[in-house]
Short mmCIF file of N, CA and C in Angstrom, two decimals:
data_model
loop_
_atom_site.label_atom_id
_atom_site.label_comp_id
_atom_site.label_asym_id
_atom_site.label_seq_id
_atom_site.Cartn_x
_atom_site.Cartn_y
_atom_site.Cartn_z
N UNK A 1 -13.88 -56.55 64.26
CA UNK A 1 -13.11 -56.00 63.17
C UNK A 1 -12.67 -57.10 62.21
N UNK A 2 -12.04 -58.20 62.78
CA UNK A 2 -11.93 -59.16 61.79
C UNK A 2 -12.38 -60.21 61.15
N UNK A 3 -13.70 -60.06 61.81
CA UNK A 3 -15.12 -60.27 60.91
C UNK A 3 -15.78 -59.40 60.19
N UNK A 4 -15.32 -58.43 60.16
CA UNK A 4 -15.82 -57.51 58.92
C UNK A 4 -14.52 -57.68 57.72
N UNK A 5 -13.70 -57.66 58.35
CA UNK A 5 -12.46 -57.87 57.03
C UNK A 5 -12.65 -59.26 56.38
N UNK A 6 -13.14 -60.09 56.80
CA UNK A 6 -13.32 -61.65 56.33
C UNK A 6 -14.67 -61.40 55.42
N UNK A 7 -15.90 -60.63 55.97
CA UNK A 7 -16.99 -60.53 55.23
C UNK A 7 -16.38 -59.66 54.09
N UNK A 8 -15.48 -59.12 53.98
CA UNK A 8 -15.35 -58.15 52.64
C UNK A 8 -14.32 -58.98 51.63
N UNK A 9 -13.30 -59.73 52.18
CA UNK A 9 -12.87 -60.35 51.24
C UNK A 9 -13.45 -61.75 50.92
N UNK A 10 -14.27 -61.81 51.08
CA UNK A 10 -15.43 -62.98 50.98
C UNK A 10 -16.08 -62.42 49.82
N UNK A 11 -16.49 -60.93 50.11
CA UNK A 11 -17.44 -60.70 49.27
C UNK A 11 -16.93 -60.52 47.46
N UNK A 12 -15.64 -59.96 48.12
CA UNK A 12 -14.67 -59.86 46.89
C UNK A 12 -14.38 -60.48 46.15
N UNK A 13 -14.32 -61.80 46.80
CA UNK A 13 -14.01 -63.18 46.18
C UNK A 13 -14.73 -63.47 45.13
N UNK A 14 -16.17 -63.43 45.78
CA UNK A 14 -17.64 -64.01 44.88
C UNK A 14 -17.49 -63.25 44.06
N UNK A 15 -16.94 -61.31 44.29
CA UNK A 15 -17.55 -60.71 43.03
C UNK A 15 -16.68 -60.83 42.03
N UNK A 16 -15.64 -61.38 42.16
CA UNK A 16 -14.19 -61.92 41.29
C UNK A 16 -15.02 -63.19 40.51
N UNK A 17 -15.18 -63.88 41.15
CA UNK A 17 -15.81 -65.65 40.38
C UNK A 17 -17.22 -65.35 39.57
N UNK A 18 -18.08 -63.99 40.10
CA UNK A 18 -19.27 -64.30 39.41
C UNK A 18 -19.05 -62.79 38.08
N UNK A 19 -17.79 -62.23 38.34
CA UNK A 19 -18.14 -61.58 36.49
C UNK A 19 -17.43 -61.88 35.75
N UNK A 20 -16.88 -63.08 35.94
CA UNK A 20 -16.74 -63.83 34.62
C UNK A 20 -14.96 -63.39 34.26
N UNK A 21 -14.26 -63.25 34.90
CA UNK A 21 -12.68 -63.37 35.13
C UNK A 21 -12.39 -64.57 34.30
N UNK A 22 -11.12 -64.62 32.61
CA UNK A 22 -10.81 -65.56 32.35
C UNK A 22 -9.67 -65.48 33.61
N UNK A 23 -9.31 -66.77 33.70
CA UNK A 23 -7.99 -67.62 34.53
C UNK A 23 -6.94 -66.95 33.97
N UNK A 24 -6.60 -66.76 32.48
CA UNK A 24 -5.63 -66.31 32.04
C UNK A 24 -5.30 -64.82 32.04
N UNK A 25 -6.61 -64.24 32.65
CA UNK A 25 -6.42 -62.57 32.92
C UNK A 25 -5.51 -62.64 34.01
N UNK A 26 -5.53 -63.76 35.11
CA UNK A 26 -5.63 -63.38 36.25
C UNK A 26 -4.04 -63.76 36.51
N UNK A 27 -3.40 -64.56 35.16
CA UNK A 27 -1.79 -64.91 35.23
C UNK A 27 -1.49 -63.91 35.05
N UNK A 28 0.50 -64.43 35.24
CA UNK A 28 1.41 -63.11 34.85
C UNK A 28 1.70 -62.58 33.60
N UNK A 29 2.21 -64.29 33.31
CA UNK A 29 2.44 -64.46 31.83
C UNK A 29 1.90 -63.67 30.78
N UNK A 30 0.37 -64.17 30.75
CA UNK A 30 -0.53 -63.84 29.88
C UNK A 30 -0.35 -62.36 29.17
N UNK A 31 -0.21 -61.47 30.47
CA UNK A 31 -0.51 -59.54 30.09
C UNK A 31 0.54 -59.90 28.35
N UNK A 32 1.71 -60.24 28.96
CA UNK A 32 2.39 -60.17 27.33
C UNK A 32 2.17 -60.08 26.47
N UNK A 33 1.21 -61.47 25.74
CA UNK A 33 0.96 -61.58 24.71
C UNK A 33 -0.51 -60.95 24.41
N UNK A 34 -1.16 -59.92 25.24
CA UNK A 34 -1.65 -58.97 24.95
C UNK A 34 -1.59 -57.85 24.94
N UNK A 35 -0.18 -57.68 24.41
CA UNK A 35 0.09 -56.06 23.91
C UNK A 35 0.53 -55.20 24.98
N UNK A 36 0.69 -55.64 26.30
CA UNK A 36 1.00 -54.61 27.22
C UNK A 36 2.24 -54.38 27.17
N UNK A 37 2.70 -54.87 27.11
CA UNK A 37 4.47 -54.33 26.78
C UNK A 37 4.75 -54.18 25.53
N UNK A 38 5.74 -53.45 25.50
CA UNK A 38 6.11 -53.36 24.21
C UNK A 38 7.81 -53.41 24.04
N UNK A 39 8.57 -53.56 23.15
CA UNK A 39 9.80 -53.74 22.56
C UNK A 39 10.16 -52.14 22.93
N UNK A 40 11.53 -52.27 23.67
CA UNK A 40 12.34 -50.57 23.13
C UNK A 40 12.29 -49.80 22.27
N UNK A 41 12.64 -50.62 21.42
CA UNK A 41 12.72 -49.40 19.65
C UNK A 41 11.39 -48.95 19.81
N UNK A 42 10.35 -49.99 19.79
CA UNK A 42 8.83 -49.48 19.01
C UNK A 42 8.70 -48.45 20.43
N UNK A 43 8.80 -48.64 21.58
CA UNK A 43 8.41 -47.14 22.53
C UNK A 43 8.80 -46.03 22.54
N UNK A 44 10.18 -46.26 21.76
CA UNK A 44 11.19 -44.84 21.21
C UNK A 44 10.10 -43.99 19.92
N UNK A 45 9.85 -45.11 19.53
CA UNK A 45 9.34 -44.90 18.12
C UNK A 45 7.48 -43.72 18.68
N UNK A 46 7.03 -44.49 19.72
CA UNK A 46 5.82 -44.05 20.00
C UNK A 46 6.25 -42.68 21.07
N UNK A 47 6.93 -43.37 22.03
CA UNK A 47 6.73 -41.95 23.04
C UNK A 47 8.55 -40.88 22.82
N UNK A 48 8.23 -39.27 22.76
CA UNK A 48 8.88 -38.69 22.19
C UNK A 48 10.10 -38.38 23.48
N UNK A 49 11.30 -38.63 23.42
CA UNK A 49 11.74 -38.33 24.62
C UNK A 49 12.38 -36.90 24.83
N UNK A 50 12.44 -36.41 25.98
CA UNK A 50 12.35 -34.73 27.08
C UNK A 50 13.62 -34.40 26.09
N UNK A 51 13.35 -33.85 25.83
CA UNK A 51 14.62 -32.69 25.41
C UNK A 51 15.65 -31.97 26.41
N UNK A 52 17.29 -31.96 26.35
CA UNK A 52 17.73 -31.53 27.34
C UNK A 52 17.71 -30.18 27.13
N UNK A 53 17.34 -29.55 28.54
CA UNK A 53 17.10 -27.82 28.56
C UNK A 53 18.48 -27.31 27.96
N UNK A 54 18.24 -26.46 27.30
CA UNK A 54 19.33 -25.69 26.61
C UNK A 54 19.40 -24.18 26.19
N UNK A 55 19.97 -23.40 26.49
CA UNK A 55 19.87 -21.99 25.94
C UNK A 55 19.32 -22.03 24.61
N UNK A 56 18.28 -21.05 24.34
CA UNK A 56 17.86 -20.82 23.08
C UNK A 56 18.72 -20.03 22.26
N UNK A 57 18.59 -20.22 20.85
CA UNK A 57 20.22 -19.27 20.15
C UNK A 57 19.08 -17.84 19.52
N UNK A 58 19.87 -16.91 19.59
CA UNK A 58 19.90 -15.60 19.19
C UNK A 58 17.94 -15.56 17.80
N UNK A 59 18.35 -16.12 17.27
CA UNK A 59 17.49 -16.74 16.29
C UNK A 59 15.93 -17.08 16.93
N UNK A 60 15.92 -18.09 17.78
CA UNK A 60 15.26 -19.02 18.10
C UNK A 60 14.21 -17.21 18.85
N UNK A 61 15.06 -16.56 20.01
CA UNK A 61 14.32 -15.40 20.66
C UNK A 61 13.88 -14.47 19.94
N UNK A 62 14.19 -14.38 18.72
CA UNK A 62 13.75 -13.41 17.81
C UNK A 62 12.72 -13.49 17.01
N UNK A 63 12.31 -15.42 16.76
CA UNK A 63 11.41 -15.19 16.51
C UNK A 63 9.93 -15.78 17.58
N UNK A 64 10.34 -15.88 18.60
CA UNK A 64 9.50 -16.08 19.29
C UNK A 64 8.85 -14.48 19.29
N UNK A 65 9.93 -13.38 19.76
CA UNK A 65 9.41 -12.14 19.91
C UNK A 65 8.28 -11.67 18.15
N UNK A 66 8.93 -12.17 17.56
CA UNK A 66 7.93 -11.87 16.27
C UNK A 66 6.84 -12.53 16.83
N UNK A 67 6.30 -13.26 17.45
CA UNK A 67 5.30 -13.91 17.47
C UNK A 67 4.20 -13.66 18.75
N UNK A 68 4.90 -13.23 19.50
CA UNK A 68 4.56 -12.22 20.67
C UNK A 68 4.25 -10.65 20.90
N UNK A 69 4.71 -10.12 19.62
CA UNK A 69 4.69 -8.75 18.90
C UNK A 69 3.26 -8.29 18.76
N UNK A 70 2.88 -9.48 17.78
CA UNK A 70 1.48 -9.06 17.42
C UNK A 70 0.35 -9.19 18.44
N UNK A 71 0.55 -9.97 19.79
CA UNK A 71 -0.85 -9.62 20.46
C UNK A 71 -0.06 -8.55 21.57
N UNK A 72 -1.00 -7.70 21.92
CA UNK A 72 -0.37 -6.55 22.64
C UNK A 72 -0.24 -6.88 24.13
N UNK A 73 -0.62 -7.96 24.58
CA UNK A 73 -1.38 -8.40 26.06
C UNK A 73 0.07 -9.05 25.99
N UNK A 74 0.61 -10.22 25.20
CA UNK A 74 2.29 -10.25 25.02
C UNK A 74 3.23 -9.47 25.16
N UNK A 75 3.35 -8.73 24.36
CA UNK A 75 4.43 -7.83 24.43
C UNK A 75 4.07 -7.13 25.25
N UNK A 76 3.50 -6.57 26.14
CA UNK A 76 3.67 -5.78 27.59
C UNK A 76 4.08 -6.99 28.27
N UNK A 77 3.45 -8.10 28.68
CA UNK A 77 4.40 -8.93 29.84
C UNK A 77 5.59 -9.48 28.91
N UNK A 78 5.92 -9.47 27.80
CA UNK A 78 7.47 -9.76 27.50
C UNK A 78 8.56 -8.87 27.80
N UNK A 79 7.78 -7.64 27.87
CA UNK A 79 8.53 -5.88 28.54
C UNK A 79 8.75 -6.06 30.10
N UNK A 80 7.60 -6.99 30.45
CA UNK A 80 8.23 -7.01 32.19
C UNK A 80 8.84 -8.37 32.46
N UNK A 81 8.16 -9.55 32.00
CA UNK A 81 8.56 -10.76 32.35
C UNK A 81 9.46 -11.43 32.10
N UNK A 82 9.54 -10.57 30.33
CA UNK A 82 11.16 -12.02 29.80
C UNK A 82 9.91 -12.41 28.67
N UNK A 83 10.56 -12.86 28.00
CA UNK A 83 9.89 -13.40 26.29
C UNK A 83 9.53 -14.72 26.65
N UNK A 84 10.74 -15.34 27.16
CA UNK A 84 10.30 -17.17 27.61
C UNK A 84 8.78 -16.86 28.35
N UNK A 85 8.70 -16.20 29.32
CA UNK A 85 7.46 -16.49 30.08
C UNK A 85 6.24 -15.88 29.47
N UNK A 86 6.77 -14.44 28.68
CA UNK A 86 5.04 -14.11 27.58
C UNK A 86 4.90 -15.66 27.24
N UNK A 87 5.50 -15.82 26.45
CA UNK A 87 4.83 -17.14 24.84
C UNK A 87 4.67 -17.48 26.00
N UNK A 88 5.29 -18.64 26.94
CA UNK A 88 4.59 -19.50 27.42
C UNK A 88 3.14 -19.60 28.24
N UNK A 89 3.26 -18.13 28.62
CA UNK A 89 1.78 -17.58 29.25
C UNK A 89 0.90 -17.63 28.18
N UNK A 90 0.93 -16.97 26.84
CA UNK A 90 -0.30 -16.90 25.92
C UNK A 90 0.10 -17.87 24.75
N UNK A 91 0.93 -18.76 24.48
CA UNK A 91 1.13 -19.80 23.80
C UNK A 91 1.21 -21.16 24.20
N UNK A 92 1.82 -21.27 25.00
CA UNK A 92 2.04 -22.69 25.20
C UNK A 92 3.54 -22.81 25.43
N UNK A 93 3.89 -24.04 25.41
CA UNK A 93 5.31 -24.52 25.47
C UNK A 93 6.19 -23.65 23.72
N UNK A 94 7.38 -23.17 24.33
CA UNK A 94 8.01 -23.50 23.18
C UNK A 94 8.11 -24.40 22.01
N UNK A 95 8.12 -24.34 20.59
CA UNK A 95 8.21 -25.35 19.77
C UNK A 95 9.85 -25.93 19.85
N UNK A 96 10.44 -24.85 19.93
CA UNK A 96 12.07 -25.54 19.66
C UNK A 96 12.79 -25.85 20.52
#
């Protein structure tokens, strides 16, 4: 057994040295100054953050139901299920 584990990280080794790995891939440092991280603001800026769940207002269900109205396969499961779960069954996520 632990001559097969020696033949594999042996082999690993070679296949590390022969495709051509710069040294500086293989630091810590380095990832930095190629873009892998990024600054706070700019990740705020890129990724959108979760919205806290909140009751929808009077408004917001009314017009989802306008929008669920028109396919009929909707409005029967908004008659049994609840409006939140039509749209989200034949739409998608809520927009608001």
């Amino acid at each position: 057994m632990k001559t097969i584990v020696l033949l594999f990280l042996a082999s690993l080794v070679a296949v590390c040295l022969s495709s051509g790995i710069d040294e500086q891939v293989l630091q810590g440092p380095a990832h930095e100054e190629a873009g892998v991280f990024v600054e706070r603001e700019e990740a705020d800026t890129l990724v959108r953050p979760k919205r806290a769940a909140t009751e929808l207002t009077l408004t917001q269900l009314e017009s989802l139901m306008e929008v669920c109205e028109v396919d009929v396969a909707c409005e029967s499961m908004m008659d049994t299920a609840g409006i939140i779960a039509a749209y989200t069954a034949h739409y998608g996520p809520i927009p608001f």
